Short mmCIF file of C-alpha atoms in Angstrom, two decimals:
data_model
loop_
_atom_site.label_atom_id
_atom_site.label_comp_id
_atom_site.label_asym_id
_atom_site.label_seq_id
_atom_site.Cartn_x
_atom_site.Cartn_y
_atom_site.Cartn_z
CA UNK A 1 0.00 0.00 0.00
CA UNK A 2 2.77 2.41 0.52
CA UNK A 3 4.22 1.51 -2.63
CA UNK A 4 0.98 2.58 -4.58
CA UNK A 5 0.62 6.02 -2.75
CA UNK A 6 4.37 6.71 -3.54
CA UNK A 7 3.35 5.68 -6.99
CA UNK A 8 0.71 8.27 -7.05
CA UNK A 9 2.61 10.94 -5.57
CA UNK A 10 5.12 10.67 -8.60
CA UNK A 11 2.54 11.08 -11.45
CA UNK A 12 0.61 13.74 -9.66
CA UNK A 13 4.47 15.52 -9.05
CA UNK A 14 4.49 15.01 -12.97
CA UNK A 15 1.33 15.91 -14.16
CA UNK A 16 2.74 18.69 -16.24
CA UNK A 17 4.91 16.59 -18.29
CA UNK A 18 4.88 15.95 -21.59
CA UNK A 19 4.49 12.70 -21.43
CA UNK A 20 2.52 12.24 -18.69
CA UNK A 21 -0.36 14.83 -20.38
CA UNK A 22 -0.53 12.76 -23.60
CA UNK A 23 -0.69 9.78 -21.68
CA UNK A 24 -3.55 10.98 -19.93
CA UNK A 25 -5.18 12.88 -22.42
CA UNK A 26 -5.32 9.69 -25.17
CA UNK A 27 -6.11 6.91 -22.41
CA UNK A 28 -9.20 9.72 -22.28
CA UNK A 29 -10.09 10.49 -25.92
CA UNK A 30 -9.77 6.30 -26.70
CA UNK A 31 -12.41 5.64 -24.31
CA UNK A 32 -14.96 7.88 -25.01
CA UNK A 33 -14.57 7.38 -29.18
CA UNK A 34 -15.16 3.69 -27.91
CA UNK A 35 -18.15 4.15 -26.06
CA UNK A 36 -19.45 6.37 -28.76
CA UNK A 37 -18.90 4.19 -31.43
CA UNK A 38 -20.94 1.39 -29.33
CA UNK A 39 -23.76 3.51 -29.81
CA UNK A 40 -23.53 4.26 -33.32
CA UNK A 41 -21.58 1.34 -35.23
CA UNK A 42 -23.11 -1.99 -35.22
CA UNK A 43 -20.01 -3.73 -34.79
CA UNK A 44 -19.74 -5.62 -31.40
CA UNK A 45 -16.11 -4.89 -30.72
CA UNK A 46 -15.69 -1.18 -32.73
CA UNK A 47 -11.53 -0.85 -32.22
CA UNK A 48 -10.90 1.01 -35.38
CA UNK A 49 -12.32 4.05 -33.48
CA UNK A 50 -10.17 4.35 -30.21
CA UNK A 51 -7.21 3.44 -32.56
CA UNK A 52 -7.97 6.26 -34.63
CA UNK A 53 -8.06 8.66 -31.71
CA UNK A 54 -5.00 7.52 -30.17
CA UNK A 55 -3.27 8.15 -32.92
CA UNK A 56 -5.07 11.34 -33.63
CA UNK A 57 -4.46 13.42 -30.61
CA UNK A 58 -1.00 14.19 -30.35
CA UNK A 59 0.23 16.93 -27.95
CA UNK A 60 -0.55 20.33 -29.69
CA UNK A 61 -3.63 21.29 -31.29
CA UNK A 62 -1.74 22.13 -34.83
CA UNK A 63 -0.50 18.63 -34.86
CA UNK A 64 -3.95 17.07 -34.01
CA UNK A 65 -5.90 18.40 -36.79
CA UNK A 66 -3.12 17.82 -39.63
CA UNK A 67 -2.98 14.28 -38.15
CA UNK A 68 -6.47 13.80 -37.80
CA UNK A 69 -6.96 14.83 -41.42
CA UNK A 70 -4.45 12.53 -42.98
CA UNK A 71 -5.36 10.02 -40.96
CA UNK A 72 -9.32 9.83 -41.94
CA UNK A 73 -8.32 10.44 -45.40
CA UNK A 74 -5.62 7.37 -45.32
CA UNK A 75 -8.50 5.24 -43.91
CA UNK A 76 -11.29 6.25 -46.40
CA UNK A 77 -8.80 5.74 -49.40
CA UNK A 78 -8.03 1.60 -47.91
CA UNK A 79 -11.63 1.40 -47.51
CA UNK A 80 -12.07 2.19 -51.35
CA UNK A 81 -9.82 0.58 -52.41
CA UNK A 82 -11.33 -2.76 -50.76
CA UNK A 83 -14.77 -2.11 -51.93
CA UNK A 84 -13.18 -1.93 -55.41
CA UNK A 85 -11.44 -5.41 -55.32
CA UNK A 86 -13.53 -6.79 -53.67
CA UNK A 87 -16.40 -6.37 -56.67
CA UNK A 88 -13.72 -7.73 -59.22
CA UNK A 89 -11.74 -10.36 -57.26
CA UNK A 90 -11.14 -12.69 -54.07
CA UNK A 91 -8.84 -12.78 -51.17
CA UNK A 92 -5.46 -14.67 -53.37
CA UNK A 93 -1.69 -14.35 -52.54
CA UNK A 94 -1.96 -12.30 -55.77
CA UNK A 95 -4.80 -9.91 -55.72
CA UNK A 96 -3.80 -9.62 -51.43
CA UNK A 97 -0.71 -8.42 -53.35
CA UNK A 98 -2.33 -6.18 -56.40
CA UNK A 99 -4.35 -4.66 -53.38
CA UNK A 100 -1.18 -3.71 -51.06
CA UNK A 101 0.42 -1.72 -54.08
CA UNK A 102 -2.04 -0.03 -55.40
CA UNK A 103 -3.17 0.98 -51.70
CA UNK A 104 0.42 2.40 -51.55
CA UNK A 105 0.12 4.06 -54.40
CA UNK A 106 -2.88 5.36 -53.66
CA UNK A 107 -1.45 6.64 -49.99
CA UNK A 108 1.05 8.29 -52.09
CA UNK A 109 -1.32 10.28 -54.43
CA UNK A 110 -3.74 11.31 -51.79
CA UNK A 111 -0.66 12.57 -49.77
CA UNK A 112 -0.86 11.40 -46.56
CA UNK A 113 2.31 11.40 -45.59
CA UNK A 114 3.16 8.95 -42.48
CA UNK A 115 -0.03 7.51 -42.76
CA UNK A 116 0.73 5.67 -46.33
CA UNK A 117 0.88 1.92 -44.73
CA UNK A 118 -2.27 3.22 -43.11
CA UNK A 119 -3.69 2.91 -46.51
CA UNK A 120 -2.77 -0.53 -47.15
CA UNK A 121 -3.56 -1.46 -43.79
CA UNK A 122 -7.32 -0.91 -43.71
CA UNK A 123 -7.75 -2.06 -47.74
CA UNK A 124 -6.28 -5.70 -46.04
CA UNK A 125 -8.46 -5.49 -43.06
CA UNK A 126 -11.32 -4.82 -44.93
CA UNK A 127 -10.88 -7.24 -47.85
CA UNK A 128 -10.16 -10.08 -45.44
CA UNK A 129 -13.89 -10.21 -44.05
CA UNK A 130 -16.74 -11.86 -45.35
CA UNK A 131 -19.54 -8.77 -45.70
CA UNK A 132 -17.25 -6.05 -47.24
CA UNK A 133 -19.86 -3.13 -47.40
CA UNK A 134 -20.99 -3.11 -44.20
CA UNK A 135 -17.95 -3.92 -42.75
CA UNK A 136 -16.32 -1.03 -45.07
CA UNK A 137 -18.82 1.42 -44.11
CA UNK A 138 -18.20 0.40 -40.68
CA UNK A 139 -14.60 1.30 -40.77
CA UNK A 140 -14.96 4.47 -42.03
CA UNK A 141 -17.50 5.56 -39.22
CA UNK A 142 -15.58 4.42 -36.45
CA UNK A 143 -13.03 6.50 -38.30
CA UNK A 144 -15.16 9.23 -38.51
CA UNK A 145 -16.17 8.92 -34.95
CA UNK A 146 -12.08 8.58 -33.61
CA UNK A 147 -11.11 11.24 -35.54
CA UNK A 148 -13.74 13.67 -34.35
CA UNK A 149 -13.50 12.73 -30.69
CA UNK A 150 -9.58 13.30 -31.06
CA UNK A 151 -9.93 16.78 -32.39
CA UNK A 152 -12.82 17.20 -29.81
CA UNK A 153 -10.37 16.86 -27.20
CA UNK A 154 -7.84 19.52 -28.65
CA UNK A 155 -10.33 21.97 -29.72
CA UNK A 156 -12.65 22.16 -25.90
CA UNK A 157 -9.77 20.85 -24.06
CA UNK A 158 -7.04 23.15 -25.00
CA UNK A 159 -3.26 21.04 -24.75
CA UNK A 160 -0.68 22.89 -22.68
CA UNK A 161 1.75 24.98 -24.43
CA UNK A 162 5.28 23.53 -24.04
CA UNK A 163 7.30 26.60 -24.02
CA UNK A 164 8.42 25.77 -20.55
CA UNK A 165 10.06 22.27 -22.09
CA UNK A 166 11.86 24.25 -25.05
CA UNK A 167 12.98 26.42 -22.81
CA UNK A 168 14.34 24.56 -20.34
CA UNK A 169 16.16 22.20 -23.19
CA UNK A 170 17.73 25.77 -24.54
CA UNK A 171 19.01 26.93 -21.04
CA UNK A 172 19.99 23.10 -20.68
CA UNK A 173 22.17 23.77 -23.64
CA UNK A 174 23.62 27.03 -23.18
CA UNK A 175 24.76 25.68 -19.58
CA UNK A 176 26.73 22.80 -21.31
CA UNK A 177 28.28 25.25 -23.90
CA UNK A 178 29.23 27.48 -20.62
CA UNK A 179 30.62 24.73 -18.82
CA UNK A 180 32.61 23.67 -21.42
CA UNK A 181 34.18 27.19 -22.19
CA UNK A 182 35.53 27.22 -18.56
CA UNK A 183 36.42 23.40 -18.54
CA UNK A 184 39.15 25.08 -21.73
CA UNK A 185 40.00 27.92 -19.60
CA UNK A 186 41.11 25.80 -16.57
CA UNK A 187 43.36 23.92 -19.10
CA UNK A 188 45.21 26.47 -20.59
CA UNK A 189 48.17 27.06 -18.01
CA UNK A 190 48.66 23.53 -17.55
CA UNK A 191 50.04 20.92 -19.89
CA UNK A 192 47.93 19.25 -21.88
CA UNK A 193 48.04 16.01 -24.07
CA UNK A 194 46.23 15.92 -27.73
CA UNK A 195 44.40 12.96 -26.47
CA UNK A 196 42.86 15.58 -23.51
CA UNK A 197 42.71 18.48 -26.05
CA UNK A 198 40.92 15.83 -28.45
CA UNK A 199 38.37 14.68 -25.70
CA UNK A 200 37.36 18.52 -25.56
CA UNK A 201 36.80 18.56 -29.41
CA UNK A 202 34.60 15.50 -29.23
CA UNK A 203 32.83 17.16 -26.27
CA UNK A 204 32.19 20.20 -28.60
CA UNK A 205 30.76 17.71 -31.57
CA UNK A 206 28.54 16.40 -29.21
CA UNK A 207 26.36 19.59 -28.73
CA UNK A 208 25.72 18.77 -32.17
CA UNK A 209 23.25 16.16 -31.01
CA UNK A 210 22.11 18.27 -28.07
CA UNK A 211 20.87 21.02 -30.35
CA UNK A 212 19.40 18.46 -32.53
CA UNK A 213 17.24 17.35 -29.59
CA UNK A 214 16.57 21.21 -28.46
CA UNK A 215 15.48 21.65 -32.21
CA UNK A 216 12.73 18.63 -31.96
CA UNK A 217 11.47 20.42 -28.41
CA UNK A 218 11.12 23.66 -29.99
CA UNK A 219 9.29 22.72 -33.06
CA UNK A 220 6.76 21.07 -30.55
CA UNK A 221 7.03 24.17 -28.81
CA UNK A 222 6.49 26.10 -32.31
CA UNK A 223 3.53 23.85 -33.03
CA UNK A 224 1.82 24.20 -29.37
CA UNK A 225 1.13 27.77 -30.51
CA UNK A 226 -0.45 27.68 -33.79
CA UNK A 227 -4.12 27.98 -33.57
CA UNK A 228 -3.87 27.83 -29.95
CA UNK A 229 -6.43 30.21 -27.98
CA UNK A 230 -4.68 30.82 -25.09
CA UNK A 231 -1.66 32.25 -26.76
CA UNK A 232 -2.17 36.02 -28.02
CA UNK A 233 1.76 36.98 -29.39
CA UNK A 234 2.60 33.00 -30.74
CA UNK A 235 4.51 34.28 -33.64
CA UNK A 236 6.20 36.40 -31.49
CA UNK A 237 7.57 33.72 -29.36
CA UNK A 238 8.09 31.20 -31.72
CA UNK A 239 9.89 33.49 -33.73
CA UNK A 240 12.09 34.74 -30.38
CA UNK A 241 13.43 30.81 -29.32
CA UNK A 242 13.69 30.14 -33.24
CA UNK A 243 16.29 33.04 -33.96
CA UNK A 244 17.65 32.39 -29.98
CA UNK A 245 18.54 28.73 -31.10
CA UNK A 246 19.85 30.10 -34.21
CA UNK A 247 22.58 31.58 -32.67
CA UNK A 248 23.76 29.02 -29.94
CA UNK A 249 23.87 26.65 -33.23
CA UNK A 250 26.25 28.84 -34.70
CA UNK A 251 27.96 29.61 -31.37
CA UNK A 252 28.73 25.86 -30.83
CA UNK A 253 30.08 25.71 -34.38
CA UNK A 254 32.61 28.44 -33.02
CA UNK A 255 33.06 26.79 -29.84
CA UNK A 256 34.01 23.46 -32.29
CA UNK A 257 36.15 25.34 -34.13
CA UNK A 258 37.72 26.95 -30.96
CA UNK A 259 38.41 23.45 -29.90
CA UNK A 260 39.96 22.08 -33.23
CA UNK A 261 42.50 25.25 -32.58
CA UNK A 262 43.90 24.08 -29.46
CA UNK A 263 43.91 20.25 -30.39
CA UNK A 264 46.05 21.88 -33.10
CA UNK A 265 47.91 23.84 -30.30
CA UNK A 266 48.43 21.18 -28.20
CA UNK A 267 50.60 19.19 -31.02
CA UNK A 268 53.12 22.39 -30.96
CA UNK A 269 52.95 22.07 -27.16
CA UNK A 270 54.06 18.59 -26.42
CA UNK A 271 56.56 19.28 -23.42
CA UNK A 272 54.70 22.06 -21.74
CA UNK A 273 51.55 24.05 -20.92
CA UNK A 274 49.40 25.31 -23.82
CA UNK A 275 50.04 29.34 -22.52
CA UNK A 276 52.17 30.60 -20.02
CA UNK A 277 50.68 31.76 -16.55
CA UNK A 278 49.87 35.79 -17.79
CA UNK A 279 48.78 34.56 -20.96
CA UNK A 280 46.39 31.56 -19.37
CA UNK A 281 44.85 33.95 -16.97
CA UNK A 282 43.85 36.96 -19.94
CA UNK A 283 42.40 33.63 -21.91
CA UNK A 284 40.92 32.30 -18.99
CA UNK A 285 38.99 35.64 -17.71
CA UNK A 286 37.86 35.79 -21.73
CA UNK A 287 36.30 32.10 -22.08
CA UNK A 288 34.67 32.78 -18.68
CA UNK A 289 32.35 35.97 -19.83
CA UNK A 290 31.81 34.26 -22.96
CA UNK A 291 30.19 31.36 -20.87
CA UNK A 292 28.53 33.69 -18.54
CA UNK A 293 27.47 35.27 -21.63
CA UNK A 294 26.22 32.18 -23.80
CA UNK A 295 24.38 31.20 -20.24
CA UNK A 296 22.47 34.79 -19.77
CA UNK A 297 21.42 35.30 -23.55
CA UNK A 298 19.51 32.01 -22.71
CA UNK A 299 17.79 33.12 -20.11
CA UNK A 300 17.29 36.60 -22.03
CA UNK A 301 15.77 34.34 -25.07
CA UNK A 302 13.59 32.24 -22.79
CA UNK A 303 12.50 35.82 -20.69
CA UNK A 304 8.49 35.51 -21.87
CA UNK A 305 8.17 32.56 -19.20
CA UNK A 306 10.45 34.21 -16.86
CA UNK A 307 10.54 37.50 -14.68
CA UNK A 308 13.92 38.47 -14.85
CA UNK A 309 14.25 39.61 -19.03
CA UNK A 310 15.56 42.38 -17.71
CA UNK A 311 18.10 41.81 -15.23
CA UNK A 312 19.46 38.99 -17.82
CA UNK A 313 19.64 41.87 -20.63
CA UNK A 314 21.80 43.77 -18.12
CA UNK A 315 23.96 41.30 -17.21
CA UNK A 316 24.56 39.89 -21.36
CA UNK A 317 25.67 43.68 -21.68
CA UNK A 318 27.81 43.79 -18.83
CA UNK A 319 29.57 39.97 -19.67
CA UNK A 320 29.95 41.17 -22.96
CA UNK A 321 31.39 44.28 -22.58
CA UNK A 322 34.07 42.04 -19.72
CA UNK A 323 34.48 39.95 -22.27
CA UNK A 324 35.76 42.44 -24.99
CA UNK A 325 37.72 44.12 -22.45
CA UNK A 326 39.64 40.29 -21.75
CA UNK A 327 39.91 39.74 -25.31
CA UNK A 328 41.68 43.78 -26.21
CA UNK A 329 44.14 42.44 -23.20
CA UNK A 330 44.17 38.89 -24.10
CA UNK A 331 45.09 39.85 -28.22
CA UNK A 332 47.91 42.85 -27.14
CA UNK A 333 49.51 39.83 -24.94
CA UNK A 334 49.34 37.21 -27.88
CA UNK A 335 50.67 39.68 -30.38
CA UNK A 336 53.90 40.33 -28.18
CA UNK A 337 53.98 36.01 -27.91
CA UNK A 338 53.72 35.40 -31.60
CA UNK A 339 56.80 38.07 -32.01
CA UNK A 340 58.54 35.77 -30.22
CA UNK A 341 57.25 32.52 -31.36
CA UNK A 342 56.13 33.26 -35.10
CA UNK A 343 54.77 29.96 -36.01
CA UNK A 344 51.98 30.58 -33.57
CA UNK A 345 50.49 33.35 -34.72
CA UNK A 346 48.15 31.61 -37.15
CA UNK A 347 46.57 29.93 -34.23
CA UNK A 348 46.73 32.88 -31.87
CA UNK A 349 44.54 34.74 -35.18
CA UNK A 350 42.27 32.18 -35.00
CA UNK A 351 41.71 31.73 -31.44
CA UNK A 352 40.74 35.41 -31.12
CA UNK A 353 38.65 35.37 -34.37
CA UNK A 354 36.29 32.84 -33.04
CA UNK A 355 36.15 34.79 -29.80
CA UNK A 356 35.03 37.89 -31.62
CA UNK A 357 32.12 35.69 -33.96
CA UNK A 358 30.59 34.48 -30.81
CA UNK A 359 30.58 37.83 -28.93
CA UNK A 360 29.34 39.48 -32.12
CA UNK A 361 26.55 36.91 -32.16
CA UNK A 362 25.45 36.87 -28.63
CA UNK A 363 25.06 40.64 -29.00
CA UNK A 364 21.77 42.77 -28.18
CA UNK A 365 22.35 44.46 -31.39
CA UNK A 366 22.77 40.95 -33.39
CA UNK A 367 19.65 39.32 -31.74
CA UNK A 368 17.45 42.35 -32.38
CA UNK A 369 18.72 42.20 -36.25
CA UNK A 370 17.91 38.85 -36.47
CA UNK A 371 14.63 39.11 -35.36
CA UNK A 372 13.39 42.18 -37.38
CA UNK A 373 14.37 39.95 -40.22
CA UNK A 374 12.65 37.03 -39.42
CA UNK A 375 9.15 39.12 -38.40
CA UNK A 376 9.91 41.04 -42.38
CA UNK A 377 10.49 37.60 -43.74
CA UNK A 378 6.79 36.18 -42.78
CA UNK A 379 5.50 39.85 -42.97
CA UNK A 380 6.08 38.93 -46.53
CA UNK A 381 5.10 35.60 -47.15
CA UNK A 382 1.63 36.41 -45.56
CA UNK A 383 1.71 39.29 -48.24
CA UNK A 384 2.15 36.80 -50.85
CA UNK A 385 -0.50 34.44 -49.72
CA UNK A 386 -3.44 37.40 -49.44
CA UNK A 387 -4.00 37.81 -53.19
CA UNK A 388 -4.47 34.06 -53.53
CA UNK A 389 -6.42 33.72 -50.15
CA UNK A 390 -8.54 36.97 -51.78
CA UNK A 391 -8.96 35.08 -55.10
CA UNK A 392 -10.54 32.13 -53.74
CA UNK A 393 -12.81 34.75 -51.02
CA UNK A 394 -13.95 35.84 -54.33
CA UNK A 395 -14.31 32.90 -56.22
CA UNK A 396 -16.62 30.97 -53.18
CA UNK A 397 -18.71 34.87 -53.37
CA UNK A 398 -19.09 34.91 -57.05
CA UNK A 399 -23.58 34.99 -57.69
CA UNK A 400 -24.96 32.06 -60.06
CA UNK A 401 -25.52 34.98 -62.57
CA UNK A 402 -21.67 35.39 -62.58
CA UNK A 403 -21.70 31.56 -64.46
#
């Protein structure tokens, strides 16, 4: 008994999850597209329809009616396809065959996307029993009946918008980039191997797969929004995290780069630390504003679910303007080192090039840019859509004495 209330304590603690939500929120929409399709179908055991709305509602409401489109239209097209063989032919090896390629080919024309085997699926199912038309008709009302109950759900039970997740998986990121820029300036004074230097690279290729996975949360993020009632300035955000991830991507391609320049260091650098001690610490101060930086424009991108925009817009411009300051001392210091060791200076360039691309890109001035452009570029595709939305306004007004 103790373990069961423990059990229940955990998924009420995580009722706001993702996964917990959808969970809860198909479990629901299966049983009452069941229970209505008892009433209405005249099949004893009428599956099709809680099948339909489990797979129907997904976790935002954009996602739920594009699914639950494709999906009724991927069951209808099976379902015709059935009735036609079934007026023509049997159940053979071959015509089971003739049926499951045209039914792809079908899924492919009526563009249904994921739901193509769908197609082929319910012309088989359908085919295989003994009263085709009823049992065809059947199908498509419980169908009908999932599908509707799914979007039901979505449209009077508004999903949750997962900003929060996206959010959290950006900050999650820009912490890993930060801890990684001051895991490279705790290295610098001492000596270090390629092997260590090359752990750090691979380290820095892995936040390729990070941002991949913060990508997948924002574009569920991106699609909680659309059409969503609750949400007054969607674009707005959506538009905010998009650009915001925008730039950590390229700021981890930097922070790669960075990395591939002191693996390359650390080659010349085989008997002794990578910088000496006044050199380390100039570096060192400079890679530790840039990851105080990278860490507060995350919370600065992520400021419409948080209360402190402003004190993180304060403190970007302060780490930023450190950060320059480090990297003026940190370049006149590596200048009067390459003098004296002039095969280095290539590196020393380089070092304090990528510096400057991800300061430049984590700046107010950048982010602002970057969003004015992004709010001009759909200012303009909506522009381009109006005539043709206006055209068909006016062709669905147009009198009978217009024919």
């Amino acid at each position: 008994m103790p373990e069961v209330i423990v059990t229940v304590r955990t998924l009420v603690s995580r009722r706001r999850e993702p996964v917990v939500v959808q969970a809860v929120r198909s479990t629901a929409a299966a049983v009452v597209s069941y229970v209505v399709a008892l009433w209405l179908s005249s099949e004893p055991a009428p599956l099709t329809a809680p099948l339909t709305a489990l797979l129907v509602v997904q976790v935002t409401l954009y996602t739920t009616l594009t699914t639950g489109i494709r999906r009724v239209n991927s069951v209808v097209a099976g379902v015709l396809v059935a009735i036609g063989f079934s007026t023509l032919v049997g159940l053979t090896w071959w015509s089971l065959g003739l049926v499951i390629l045209t039914s792809l080919v079908v899924g492919h024309l009526v563009r249904v996307d994921e739901f193509v085997p769908e197609v082929a699926i319910s012309a088989m199912l359908v085919l295989g029993v003994t009263q085709v038309a009823a049992t065809a008709w059947d199908r498509v009302l419980e169908t009908l009946i999932g599908a509707v109950v799914g979007l039901l759900f979505n449209v009077f039970l508004t999903p949750p918008v997962w900003v929060a997740p996206a959010s959290e998986a950006i900050t999650s990121l820009a912490r890993r980039m930060g801890d990684l820029l001051v895991h490279l300036g705790d290295e610098l004074a001492e000596h270090t191997p390629v092997e260590k230097a090359a752990a750090r690279l691979h380290e820095a290729r892995r936040l390729d797969n990070d941002i991949a996975d913060v990508d997948a949360a924002l574009r569920q993020a991106e699609d909680s929004l659309r059409f969503n009632p609750r949400v007054k300035e969607g674009l707005l955000f959506r538009l905010v995290l998009r650009t915001g991830l925008d730039t950590l991507e390229i700021c981890a391609v930097v922070l790669r780069v960075c990395c591939r320049t002191l693996t390359d260091l650390a080659k010349t650098r085989t008997d002794g630390p990578l910088f000496q001690d006044h050199l380390a610490q100039a570096l060192r101060e400079l890679f530790a504003h840039m990851a105080s930086a990278v860490e507060n424009f995350a919370v600065l991108i992520t400021a419409q679910i948080s209360t402190s925009a402003e004190e993180a817009e304060l403190r970007l411009t302060q780490e930023l303007a450190a950060a320059r300051i480090s990297r003026e001392r940190a370049a006149r210091l590596l200048r009067e080192e390459a003098r004296a060791r002039p095969g280095t200076w290539q590196l020393y360039g380089a070092l304090l090039a990528e510096a400057d691309r991800v300061l430049d890109e984590l700046g107010v001035e950048k982010r602002s840019e970057r969003l004015v452009e992004e709010l001009d570029r759909h200012s303009r595709t909506q522009r381009a859509r109006g005539p043709r939305l206006r055209l068909g306004r006016l062709w669905r007004d147009r009198s009978p004495a217009d024919d």
